Amino acid sequence: MPKSFKSLKGQLLLDGGKLGGSFFHRTVVLVCQHDEEGAFGLVLNRPTQTKIGEALVADLPEVLKEQTLYLGGPVQTNALSYLHSDIFLPNASVMPNLELGHSLDSLIELAQSSSPTQKVKVFAGYAGWSPGQLDDEMRRKAWLTHPATLDLIFTPEPENLWKTILRAKGPEYRLLSETPEDLSWN
C-alpha cells in the first residue's frame, strides 16, 4: 500500500549534523512549497554583506535599500524571492500571515505601503528539490524539522538561528548545537 504524502510546507529544516561540507551545513531552511512535484525553500540564516539597494537595479524605497540581502539557496542565485508578513494576510501562501513573492514590482509596492507591522526579508537564490528528493533526504535523516514561527523567520540574529532552535529542541540536540565548525578545534 503506497504511503500517503506528507507536506513539509511551513516547517523549518535544520541541518541535523550530516550536511557538513555542503552548502546546507548548519542552515535553517523554511519550506515554502512542498508537494509531489518537489519542494522550494529559502535559507533563513545566510545574510550576505550586501544591502538590497546594492543588489537590485531598481528605484527602491529607502526602507528597502538598507535591508540585508539573504542567500536563499544555491539554485539560481540571481533569482529574487521575498517573504512578507503582516498582522492580517488571510490568503498567505506559506503559513498564516506569511506570503512568498517573486515579483520586483510587488516588492516595491509592499515597501511603499505604510503598514507599521509589516516585515519583509529578501533572498537571492533558493533551495529546490526534485520530486521525491526531499522525502528521500528526510528518510536518511539529513534534516531535522521544527515548526516555523514568524519570530524565528524574522529573527534579528539570523546567524545564531541554527543553534537557537537546536537548543530549544531539548538536551539531546544541545551537543550538536555546540559542536565546533572544525572538529580539530575540539
mmCIF file of N, CA and C in Angstrom, residues 55 86 93 98 135 139 159 171 179 183:
data_model
loop_
_atom_site.group_PDB
_atom_site.id
_atom_site.type_symbol
_atom_site.label_atom_id
_atom_site.label_comp_id
_atom_site.label_asym_id
_atom_site.label_seq_id
_atom_site.Cartn_x
_atom_site.Cartn_y
_atom_site.Cartn_z
ATOM 1 N N ALA A 55 22.183 45.405 -4.624
ATOM 2 C CA ALA A 55 21.989 44.215 -5.459
ATOM 3 C C ALA A 55 20.943 44.402 -6.556
ATOM 4 N N ASP A 86 2.563 40.265 7.716
ATOM 5 C CA ASP A 86 1.826 41.358 8.327
ATOM 6 C C ASP A 86 0.792 40.739 9.260
ATOM 7 N N SER A 93 0.413 32.384 1.460
ATOM 8 C CA SER A 93 0.718 31.144 0.739
ATOM 9 C C SER A 93 1.623 30.169 1.485
ATOM 10 N N LEU A 98 2.050 34.796 6.341
ATOM 11 C CA LEU A 98 3.355 34.807 5.677
ATOM 12 C C LEU A 98 3.184 34.450 4.207
ATOM 13 N N ASP A 135 11.925 14.033 0.325
ATOM 14 C CA ASP A 135 11.402 12.888 1.080
ATOM 15 C C ASP A 135 12.517 11.865 1.336
ATOM 16 N N ARG A 139 14.117 10.619 4.914
ATOM 17 C CA ARG A 139 14.267 9.205 5.297
ATOM 18 C C ARG A 139 15.695 8.910 5.761
ATOM 19 N N GLU A 159 22.288 34.718 12.174
ATOM 20 C CA GLU A 159 23.492 33.890 12.218
ATOM 21 C C GLU A 159 23.483 32.918 13.404
ATOM 22 N N PRO A 171 17.665 18.819 25.334
ATOM 23 C CA PRO A 171 19.039 18.471 25.684
ATOM 24 C C PRO A 171 19.720 17.523 24.696
ATOM 25 N N THR A 179 28.801 21.804 18.855
ATOM 26 C CA THR A 179 29.925 21.206 18.138
ATOM 27 C C THR A 179 30.631 22.290 17.337
ATOM 28 N N LEU A 183 36.151 20.182 13.776
ATOM 29 C CA LEU A 183 36.348 19.308 14.918
ATOM 30 C C LEU A 183 37.776 19.349 15.470
#
